[in-house]
XYZ file of C-alpha atoms in Angstrom:
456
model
C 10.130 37.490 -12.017
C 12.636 40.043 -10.460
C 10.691 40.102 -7.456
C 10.737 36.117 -6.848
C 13.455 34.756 -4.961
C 15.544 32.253 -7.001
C 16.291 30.469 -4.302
C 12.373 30.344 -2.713
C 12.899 27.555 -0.256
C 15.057 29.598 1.452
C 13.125 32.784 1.954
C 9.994 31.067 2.737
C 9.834 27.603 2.474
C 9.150 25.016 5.455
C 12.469 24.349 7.087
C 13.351 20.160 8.032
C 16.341 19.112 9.661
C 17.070 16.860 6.679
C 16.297 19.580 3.930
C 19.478 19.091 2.004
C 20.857 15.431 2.366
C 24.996 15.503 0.674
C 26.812 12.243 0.775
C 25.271 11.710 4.481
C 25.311 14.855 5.916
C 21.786 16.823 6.156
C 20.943 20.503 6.954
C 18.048 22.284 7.060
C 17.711 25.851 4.945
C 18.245 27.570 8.079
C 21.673 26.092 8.715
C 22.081 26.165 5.120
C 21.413 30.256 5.258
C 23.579 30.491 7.992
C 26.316 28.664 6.530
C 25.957 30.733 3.021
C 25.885 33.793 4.830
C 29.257 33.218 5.911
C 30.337 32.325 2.352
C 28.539 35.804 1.367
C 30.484 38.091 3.867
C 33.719 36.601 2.874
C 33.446 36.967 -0.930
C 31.534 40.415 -0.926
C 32.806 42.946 -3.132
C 34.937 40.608 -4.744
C 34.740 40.287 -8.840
C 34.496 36.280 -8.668
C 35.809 33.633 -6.825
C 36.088 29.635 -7.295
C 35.167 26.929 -5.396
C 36.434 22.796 -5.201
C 33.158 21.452 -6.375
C 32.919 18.646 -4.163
C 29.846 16.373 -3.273
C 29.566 18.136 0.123
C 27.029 20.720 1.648
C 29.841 22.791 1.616
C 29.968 23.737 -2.397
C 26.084 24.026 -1.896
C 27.061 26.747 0.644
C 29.599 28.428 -1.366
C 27.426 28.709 -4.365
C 24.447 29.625 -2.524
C 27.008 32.417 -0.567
C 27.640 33.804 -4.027
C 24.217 33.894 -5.006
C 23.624 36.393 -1.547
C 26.686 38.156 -2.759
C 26.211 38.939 -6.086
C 29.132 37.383 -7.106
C 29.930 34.940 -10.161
C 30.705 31.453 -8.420
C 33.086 29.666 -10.676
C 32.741 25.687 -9.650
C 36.074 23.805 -10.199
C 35.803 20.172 -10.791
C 37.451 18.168 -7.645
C 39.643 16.249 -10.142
C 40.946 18.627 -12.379
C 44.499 18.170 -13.333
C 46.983 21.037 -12.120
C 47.185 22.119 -16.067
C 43.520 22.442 -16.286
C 42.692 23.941 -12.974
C 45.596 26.669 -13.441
C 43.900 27.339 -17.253
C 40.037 28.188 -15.191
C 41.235 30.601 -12.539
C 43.465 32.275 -14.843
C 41.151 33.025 -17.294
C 38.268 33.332 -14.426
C 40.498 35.643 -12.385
C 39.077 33.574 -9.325
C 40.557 32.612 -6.585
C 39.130 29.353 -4.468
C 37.653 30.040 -1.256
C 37.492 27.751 1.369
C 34.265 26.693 3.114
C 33.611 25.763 6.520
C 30.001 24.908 6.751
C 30.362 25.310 10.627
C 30.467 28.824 10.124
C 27.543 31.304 10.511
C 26.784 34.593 9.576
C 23.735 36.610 8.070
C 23.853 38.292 4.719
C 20.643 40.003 3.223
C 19.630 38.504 0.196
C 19.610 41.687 -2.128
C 21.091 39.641 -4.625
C 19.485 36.056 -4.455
C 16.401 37.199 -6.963
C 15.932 36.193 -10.470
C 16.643 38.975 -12.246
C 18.659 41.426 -9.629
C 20.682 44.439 -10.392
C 23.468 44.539 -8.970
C 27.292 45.479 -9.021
C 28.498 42.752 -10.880
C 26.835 43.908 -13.871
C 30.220 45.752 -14.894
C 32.018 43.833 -17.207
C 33.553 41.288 -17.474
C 31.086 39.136 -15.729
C 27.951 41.085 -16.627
C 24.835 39.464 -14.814
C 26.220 35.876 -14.568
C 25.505 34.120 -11.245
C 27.750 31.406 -12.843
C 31.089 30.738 -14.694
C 30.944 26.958 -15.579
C 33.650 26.147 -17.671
C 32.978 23.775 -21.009
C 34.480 20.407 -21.684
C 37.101 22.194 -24.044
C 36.596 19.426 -26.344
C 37.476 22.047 -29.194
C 40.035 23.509 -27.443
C 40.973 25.113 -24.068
C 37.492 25.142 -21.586
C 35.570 28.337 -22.178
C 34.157 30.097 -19.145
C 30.271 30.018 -20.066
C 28.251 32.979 -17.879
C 24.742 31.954 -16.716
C 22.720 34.355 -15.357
C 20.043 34.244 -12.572
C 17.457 35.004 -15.253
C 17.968 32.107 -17.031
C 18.728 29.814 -14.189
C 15.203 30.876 -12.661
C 13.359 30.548 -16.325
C 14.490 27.086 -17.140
C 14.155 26.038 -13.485
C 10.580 27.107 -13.501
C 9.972 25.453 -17.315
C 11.395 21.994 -15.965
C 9.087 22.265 -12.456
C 5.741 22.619 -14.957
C 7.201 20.267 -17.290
C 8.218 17.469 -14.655
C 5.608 18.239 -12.503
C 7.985 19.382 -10.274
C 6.886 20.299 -6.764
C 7.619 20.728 -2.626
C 6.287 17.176 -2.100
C 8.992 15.670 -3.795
C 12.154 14.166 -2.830
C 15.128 14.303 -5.358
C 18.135 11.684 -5.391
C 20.965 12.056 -7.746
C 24.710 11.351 -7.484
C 26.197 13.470 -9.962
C 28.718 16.129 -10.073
C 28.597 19.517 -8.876
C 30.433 21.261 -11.190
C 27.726 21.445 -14.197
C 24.296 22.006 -15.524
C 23.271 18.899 -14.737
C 24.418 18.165 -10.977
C 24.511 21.945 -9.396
C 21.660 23.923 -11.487
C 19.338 21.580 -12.136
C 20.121 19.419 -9.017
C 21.203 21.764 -6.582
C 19.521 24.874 -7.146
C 16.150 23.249 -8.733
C 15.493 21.696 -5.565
C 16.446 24.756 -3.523
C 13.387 26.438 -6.262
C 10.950 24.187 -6.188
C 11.189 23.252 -2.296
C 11.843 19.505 -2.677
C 13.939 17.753 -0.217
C 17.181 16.758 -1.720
C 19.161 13.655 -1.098
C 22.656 13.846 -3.081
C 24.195 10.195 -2.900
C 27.998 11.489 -2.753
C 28.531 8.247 -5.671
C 25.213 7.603 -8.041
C 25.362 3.638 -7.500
C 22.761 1.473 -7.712
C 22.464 0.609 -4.724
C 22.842 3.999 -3.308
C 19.716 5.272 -5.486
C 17.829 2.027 -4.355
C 17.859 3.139 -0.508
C 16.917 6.668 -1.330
C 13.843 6.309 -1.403
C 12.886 9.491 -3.692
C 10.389 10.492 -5.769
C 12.421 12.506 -9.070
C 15.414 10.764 -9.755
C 18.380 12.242 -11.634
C 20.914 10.215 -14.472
C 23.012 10.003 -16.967
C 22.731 6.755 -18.935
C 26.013 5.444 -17.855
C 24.032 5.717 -14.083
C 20.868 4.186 -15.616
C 23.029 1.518 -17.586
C 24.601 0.436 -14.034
C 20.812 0.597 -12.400
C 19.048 -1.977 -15.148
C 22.474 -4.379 -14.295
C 21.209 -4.274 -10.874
C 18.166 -6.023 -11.049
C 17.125 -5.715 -7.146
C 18.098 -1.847 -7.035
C 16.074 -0.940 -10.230
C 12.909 -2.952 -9.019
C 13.810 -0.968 -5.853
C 12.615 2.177 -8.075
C 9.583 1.046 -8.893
C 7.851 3.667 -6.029
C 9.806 6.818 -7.782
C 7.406 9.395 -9.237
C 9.870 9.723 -12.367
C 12.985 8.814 -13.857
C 14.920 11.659 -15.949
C 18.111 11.083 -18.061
C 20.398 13.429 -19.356
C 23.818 14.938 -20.265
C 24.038 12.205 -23.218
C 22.083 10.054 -25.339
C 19.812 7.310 -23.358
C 20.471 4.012 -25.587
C 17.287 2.294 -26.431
C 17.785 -1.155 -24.755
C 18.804 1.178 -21.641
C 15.438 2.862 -21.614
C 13.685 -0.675 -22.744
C 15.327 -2.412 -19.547
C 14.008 0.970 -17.132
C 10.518 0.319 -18.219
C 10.664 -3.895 -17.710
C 12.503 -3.536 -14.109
C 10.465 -0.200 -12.879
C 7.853 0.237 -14.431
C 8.727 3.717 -15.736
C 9.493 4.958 -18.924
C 12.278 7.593 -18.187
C 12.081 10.990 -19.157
C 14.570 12.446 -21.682
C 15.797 15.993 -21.929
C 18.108 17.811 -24.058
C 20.317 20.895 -23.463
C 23.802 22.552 -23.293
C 26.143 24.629 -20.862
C 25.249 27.383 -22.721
C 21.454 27.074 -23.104
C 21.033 25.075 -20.296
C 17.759 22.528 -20.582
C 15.480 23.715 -23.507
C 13.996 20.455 -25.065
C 12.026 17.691 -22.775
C 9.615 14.931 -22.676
C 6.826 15.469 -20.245
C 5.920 13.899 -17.048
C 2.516 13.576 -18.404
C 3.740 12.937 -22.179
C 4.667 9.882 -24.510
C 7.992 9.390 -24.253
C 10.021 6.741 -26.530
C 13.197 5.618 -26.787
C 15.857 8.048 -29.134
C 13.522 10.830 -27.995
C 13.942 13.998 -26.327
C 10.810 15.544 -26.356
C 9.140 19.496 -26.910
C 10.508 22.612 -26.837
C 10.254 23.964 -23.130
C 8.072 27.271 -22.711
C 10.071 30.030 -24.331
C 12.176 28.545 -26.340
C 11.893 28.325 -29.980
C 13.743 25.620 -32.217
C 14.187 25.695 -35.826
C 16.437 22.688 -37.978
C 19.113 24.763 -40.340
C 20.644 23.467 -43.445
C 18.564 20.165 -43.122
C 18.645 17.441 -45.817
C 15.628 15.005 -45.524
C 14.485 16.897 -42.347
C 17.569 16.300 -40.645
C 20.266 19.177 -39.855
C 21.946 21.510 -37.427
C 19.626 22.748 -34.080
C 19.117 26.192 -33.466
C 17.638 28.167 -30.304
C 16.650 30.963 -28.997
C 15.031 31.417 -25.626
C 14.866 33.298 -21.892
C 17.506 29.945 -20.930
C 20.414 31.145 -23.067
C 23.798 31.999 -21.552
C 25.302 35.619 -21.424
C 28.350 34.803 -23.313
C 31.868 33.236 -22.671
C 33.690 34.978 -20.554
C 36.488 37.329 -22.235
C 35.887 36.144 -25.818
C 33.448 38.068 -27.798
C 34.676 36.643 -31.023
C 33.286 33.173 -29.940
C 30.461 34.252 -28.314
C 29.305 36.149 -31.356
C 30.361 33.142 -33.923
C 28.391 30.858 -31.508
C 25.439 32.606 -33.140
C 23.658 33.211 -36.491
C 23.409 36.165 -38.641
C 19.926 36.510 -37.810
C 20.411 35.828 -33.869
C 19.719 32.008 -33.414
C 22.337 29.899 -31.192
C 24.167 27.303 -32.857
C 24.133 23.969 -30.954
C 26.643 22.127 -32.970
C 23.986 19.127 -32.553
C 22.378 17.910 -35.635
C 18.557 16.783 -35.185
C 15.186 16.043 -36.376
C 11.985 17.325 -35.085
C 8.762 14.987 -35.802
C 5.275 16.204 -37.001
C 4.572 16.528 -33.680
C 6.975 18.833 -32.831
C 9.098 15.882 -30.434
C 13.017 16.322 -31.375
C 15.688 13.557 -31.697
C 19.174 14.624 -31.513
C 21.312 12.804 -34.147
C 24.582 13.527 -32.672
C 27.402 16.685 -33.094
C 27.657 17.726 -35.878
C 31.473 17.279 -36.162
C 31.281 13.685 -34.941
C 28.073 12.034 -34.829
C 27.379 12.460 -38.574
C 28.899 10.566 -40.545
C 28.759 10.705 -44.631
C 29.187 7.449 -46.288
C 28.627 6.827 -50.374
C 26.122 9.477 -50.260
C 24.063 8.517 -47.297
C 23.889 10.439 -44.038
C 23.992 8.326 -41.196
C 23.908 9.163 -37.297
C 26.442 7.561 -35.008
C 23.525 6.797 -32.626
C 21.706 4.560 -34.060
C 24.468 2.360 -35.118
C 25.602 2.344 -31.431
C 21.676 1.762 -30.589
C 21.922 -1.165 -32.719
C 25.189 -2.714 -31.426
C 23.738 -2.350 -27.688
C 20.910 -4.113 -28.965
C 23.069 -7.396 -28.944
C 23.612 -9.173 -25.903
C 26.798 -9.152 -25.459
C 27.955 -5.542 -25.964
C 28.213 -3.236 -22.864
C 29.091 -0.320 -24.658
C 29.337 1.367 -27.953
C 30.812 4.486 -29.775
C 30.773 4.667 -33.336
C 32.382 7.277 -35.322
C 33.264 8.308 -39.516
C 36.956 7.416 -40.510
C 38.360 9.268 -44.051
C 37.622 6.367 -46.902
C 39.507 6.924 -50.476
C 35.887 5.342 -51.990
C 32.696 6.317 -49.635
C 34.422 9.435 -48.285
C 33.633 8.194 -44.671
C 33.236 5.126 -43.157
C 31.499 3.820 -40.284
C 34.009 2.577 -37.530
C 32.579 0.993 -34.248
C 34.482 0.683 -30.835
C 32.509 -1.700 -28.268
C 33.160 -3.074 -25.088
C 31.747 -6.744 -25.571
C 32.610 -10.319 -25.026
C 32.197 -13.625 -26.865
C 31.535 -11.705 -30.234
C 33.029 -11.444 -33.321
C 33.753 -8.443 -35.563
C 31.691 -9.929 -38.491
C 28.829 -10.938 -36.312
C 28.788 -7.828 -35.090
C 28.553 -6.164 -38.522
C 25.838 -8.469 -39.057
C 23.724 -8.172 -36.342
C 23.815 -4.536 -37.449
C 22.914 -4.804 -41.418
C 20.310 -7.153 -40.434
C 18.392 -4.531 -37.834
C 19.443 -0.838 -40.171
C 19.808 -0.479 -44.118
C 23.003 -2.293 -44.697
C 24.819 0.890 -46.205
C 24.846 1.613 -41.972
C 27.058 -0.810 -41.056
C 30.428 -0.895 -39.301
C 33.077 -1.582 -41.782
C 35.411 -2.093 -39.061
C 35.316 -3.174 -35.329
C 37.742 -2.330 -32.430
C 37.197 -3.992 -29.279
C 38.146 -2.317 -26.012
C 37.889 -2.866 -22.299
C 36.054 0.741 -21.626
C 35.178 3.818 -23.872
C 37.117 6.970 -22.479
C 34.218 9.275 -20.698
C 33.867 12.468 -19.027
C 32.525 13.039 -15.783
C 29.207 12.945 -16.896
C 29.685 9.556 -18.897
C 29.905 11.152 -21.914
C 32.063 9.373 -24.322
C 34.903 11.174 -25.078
C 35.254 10.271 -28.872
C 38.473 12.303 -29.712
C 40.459 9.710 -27.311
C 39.498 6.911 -28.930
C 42.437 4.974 -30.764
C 42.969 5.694 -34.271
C 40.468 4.488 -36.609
């Protein structure tokens, strides 16, 4: 693998005017190079640098300019508050560069392999091609290090397991400041050879004139699609339909497969393992489901109780450590040298997973029973006239938890709500209390954010 290029389209592939497609502005890889190069010649020598993440060919320059480089690109969300912002390049030690994708230069590509050797392997950065910086829902955003290794192995896992290839076209809209959005939607296609078309906003109607084959989502994306009954029936030609970054909810992935014909493909990972669980292109996939263990990586369920516990992993896809904290990157792991999701799961007979939830919100212990926050919020999107769902456990002087709901929904009650529930799960999984609001508080992915929910 140290021999292959990560980025092969670019040292190899067949060049197209309209190669790389970014909110309405195209390229082809040799303007792309060019543009990169620039990026490369500016940064060189440097020990990092950091980048306004913007849906724009020029953050696909910059991070392809650090890739020549050999320099960790730290992507900065475009919307990050001054307090958050100031947190990343302090701790990064970056500085943002400014692009101008008019600019041209050449740069050899010494760097831009898989596994290259090259300055940067000092500390503190080690190998990483990339600092992206967590969530910091457990405190201040950790710089995660990602190395070209691993971007390359799980790249080349998701392109056999997708079925992945030059002859596709792949449309998403989503940021491109994570996993989701710059490895797997950025660099994948800049892998595998596969035009990209990046619709600067993921709307409906934006993915229905793209006219790809591999389409990229996160449900709140595919929950917007299936409202739009024209633009999803405008999918029906797509090759596949992946979903990511958070649970799919059943009637979502129901109400894919009645307007397109396609039954989306799930897939489960983290910042710091990046994607190590997914259905198959040519697999079953069902609703609540996130398929097999990618080559390489090996799962195992810790501390389970009736098959269901904590997820483990090890694999080639793992990150290098958080950058400047080698107490939490070594608690991150176990004794015996398995990574510690946080995400508690079960893993059928056939070896498919389903991811219960986090562990330190998405299971919830109630008079004895354990019950996962996802399928009461599967069940409360089941009724008509919820749009959204996020159940959590709130402290309970009897059943030590109970189960709370917060829904966006009209022309409901609270007790039919509860109802509708008991009568679809066991009736010990029931909300014992209902808080309407007019949106659930999400991330840039559409992740709900649970800790800014109101008070249970």
């Amino acid at each position: 693998m140290a021999d292959v290029p990560l980025l092969t389209a670019l040292h190899g592939g067949t060049d197209r005017a309209d190669a790389l497609t970014v909110d309405g502005r195209s390229c082809g890889y040799e303007d792309l190079l060019g543009a990169a190069g620039a990026v490369a010649r500016r940064v060189a020598g440097a020990e990092a640098f950091a980048v306004r993440a913007t849906a724009s060919l020029e953050t696909v320059a910059a991070v392809v300019g650090g890739l020549l480089a050999g320099v960790p690109v730290v992507p900065l969300a475009p919307d990050a508050g001054p307090a958050e912002s100031e947190h990343i390049l302090r701790d990064s030690g970056a500085e943002v560069v400014p692009v101008d994708f008019a600019e041209r230069a050449d740069f050899p590509a010494r760097a831009c392999t898989a596994a290259s050797v090259t300055d940067t392997d000092a500390a503190p950065y080690g190998n990483a091609a990339l600092v992206l910086y967590t969530s910091g829902t457990t405190g201040p955003p950790k710089g995660v290090m990602i190395s070209r290794a691993a971007i390359a192995a799980d790249l080349d896992a998701l392109a056999q397991a997708w079925q992945w290839t030059a002859d596709d076209t792949l449309v998403h809209g989503l940021p491109l400041f994570h996993v989701h959005g710059l490895v797997l939607g950025v660099l994948g296609a800049l892998r595998t050879g596969s035009r990209l078309v990046h619709t600067g906003r993921p709307t409906p109607q934006a993915y229905a004139a793209a006219g790809g084959s591999l389409y990229f989502g996160v449900p709140t994306v595919w929950h917007r699609v299936v409202r739009d009954e024209a633009a999803a029936r405008a999918l029906a030609g797509a090759r596949l339909l992946v979903s990511g970054s958070a649970p799919l909810p059943a009637p979502v992935f129901r109400d894919l497969r009645a307007l397109t014909g396609h039954e989306p493909v799930e897939r489960y990972g983290m910042t710091e393992t990046l994607i190590t669980v997914s259905a198959r292109a040519d697999g079953e996939r069902r609703p609540g489901a996130v398929g097999t263990a990618l080559p390489g990586i090996t799962t195992r369920i810790a501390d389970s109780a009736d098959g269901v516990g904590e997820l483990q992993l090890q694999g080639p896809t793992l990150f290098d450590g958080y950058l400047g904290r080698p107490e939490a990157t070594a608690a991150s792991y176990t004794a015996d040298g398995w990574f510690r999701t946080g995400d508690i799961a079960a893993v059928d007979a056939d070896g498919t997973h389903r991811i219960v939830g986090r562990a330190s919100t998405d299971m919830i212990k109630s008079g004895g029973y354990r019950i996962g926050a996802g399928e009461v919020e599967n069940a409360l999107l089941d009724h008509p006239a919820v749009r959204e769902a996020a159940v959590v456990g709130a402290p309970h002087p009897d059943l030590g938890q109970q189960i709370v709901a917060y829904v966006v929904a009209e022309g409901v009650s609270a007790a039919e709500l509860t109802d509708f529930v008991a009568a679809r799960l066991s009736v010990h999984k029931r909300p014992r209390t209902v808080h309407f609001l007019a949106e659930l508080p999400r991330n840039a992915m559409g992740k709900p954010q649970k800790r800014l929910l109101p008070p249970a």
